[in-house]
PDB file of C-alpha atoms in Angstrom:
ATOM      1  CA  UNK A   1      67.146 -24.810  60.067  1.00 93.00           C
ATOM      2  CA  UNK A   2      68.424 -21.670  58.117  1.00 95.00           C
ATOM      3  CA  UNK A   3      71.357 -19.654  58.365  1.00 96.00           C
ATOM      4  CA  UNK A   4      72.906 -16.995  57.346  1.00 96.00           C
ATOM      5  CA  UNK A   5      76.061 -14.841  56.364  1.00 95.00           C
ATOM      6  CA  UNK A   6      75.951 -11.403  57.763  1.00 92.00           C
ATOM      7  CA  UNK A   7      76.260  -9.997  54.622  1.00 92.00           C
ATOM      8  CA  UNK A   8      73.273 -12.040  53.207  1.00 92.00           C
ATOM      9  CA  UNK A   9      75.074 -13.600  50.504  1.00 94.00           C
ATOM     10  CA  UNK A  10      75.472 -17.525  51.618  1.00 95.00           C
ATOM     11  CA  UNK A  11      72.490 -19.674  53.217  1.00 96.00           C
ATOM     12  CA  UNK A  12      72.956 -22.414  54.667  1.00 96.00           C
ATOM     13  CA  UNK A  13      70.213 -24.978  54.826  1.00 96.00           C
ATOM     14  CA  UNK A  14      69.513 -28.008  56.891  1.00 96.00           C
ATOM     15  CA  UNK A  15      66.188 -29.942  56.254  1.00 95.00           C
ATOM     16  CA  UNK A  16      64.951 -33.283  57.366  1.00 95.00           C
ATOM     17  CA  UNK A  17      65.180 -36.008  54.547  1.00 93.00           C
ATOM     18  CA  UNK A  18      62.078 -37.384  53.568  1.00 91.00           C
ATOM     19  CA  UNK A  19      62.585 -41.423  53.401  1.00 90.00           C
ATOM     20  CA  UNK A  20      65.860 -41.271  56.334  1.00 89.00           C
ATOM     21  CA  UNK A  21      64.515 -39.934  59.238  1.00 87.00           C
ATOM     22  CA  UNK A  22      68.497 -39.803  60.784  1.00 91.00           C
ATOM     23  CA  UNK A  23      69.773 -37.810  57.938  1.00 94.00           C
ATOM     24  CA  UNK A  24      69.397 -34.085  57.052  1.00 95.00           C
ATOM     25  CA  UNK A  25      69.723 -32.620  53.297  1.00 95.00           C
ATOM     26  CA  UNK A  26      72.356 -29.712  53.554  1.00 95.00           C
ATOM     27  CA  UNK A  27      72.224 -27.318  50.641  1.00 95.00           C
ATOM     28  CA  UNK A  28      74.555 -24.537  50.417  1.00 95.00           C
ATOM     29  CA  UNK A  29      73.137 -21.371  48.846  1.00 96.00           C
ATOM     30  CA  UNK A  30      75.525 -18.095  47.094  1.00 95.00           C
ATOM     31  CA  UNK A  31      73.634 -15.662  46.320  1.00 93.00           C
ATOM     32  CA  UNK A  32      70.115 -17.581  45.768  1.00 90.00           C
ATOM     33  CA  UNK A  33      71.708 -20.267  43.668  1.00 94.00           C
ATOM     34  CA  UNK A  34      72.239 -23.515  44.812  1.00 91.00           C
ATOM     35  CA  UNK A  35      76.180 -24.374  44.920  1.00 93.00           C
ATOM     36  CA  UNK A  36      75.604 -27.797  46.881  1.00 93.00           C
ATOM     37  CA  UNK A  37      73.813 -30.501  48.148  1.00 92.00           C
ATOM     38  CA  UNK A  38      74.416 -33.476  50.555  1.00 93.00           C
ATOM     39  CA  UNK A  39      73.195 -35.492  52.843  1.00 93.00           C
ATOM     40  CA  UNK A  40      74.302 -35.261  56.590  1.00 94.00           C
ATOM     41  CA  UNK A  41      73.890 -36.709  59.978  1.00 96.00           C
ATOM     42  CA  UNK A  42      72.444 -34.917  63.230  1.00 94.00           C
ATOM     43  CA  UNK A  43      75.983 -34.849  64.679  1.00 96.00           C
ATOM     44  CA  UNK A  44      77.205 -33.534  61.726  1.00 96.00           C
ATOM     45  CA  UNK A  45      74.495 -30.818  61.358  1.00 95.00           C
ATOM     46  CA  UNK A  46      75.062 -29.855  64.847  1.00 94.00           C
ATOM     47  CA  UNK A  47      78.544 -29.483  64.650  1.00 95.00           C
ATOM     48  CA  UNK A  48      77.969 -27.625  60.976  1.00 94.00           C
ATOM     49  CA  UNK A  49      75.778 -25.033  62.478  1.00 94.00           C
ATOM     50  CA  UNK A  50      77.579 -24.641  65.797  1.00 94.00           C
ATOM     51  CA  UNK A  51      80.859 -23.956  63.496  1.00 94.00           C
ATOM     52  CA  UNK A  52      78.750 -21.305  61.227  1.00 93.00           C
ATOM     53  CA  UNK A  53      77.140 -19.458  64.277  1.00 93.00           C
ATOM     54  CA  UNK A  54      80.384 -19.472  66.527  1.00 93.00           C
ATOM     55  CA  UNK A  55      82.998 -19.058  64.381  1.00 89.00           C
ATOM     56  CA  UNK A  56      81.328 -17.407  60.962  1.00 89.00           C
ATOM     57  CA  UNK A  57      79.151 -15.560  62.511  1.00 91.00           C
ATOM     58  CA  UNK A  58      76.066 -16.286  60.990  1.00 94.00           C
ATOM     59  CA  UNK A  59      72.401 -15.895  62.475  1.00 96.00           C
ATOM     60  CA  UNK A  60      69.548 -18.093  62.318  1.00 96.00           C
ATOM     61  CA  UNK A  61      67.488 -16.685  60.259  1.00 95.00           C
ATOM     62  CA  UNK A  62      64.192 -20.113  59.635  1.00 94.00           C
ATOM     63  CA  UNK A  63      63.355 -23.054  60.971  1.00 94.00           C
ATOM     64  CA  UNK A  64      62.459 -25.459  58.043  1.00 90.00           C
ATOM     65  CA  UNK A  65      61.038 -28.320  58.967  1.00 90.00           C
ATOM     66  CA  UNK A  66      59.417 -29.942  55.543  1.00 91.00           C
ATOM     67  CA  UNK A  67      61.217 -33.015  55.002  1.00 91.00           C
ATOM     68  CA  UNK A  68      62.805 -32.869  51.299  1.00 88.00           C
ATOM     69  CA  UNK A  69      63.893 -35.795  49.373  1.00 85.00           C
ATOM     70  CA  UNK A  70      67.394 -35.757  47.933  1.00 82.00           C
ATOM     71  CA  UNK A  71      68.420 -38.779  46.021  1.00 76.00           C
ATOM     72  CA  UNK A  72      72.766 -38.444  45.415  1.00 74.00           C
ATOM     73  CA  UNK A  73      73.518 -39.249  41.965  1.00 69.00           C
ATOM     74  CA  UNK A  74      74.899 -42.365  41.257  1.00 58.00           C
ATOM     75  CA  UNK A  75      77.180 -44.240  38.582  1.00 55.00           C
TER      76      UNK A  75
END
C-alpha cells in the first residue's frame, strides 16, 4: 500500500517482505528520496496507515503488492 501527503511531498510505503511473510518493509519517502526503511508487523502497518489517513490526512494513492527484500544492517 501507498500513501500520500496532500501536498505530494511524503510517501509512505508498505510492501510485503520477501523471505517473512508476517512482516511488511515500510519506507518513508520526502520528496522522492528515501529518508527510511524498516521492517513492520501487520498490526503495526494497520495502525501506521489508519494514523496517516485519519489523522494526517493522507490518501491512498497504490496498492503494491511485490514483495521486496530488506535485510537491516547489522554490527
Amino acid at each position: 500500500m501507498q500513501v500520500t501527503s496532500k501536498r505530494h511531498s511524503m510517501v509512505v510505503e508498505f510492501r510485503p517482505h520477501a523471505i517473512l511473510t508476517d512482516k511488511f518493509v515500510y519506507t518513508l519517502k520526502f520528496k522522492g528520496d528515501a529518508q527510511s526503511m524498516r521492517l513492520m508487523s501487520r498490526k503495526e502497518m494497520i495502525q501506521t496507515v489508519n494514523s496517516r489517513l485519519d489523522i494526517h490526512g493522507y490518501e491512498v494513492t497504490d496498492f503494491l503488492t511485490e514483495p521486496q527484500q530488506y535485510f537491516p544492517a547489522s554490527c
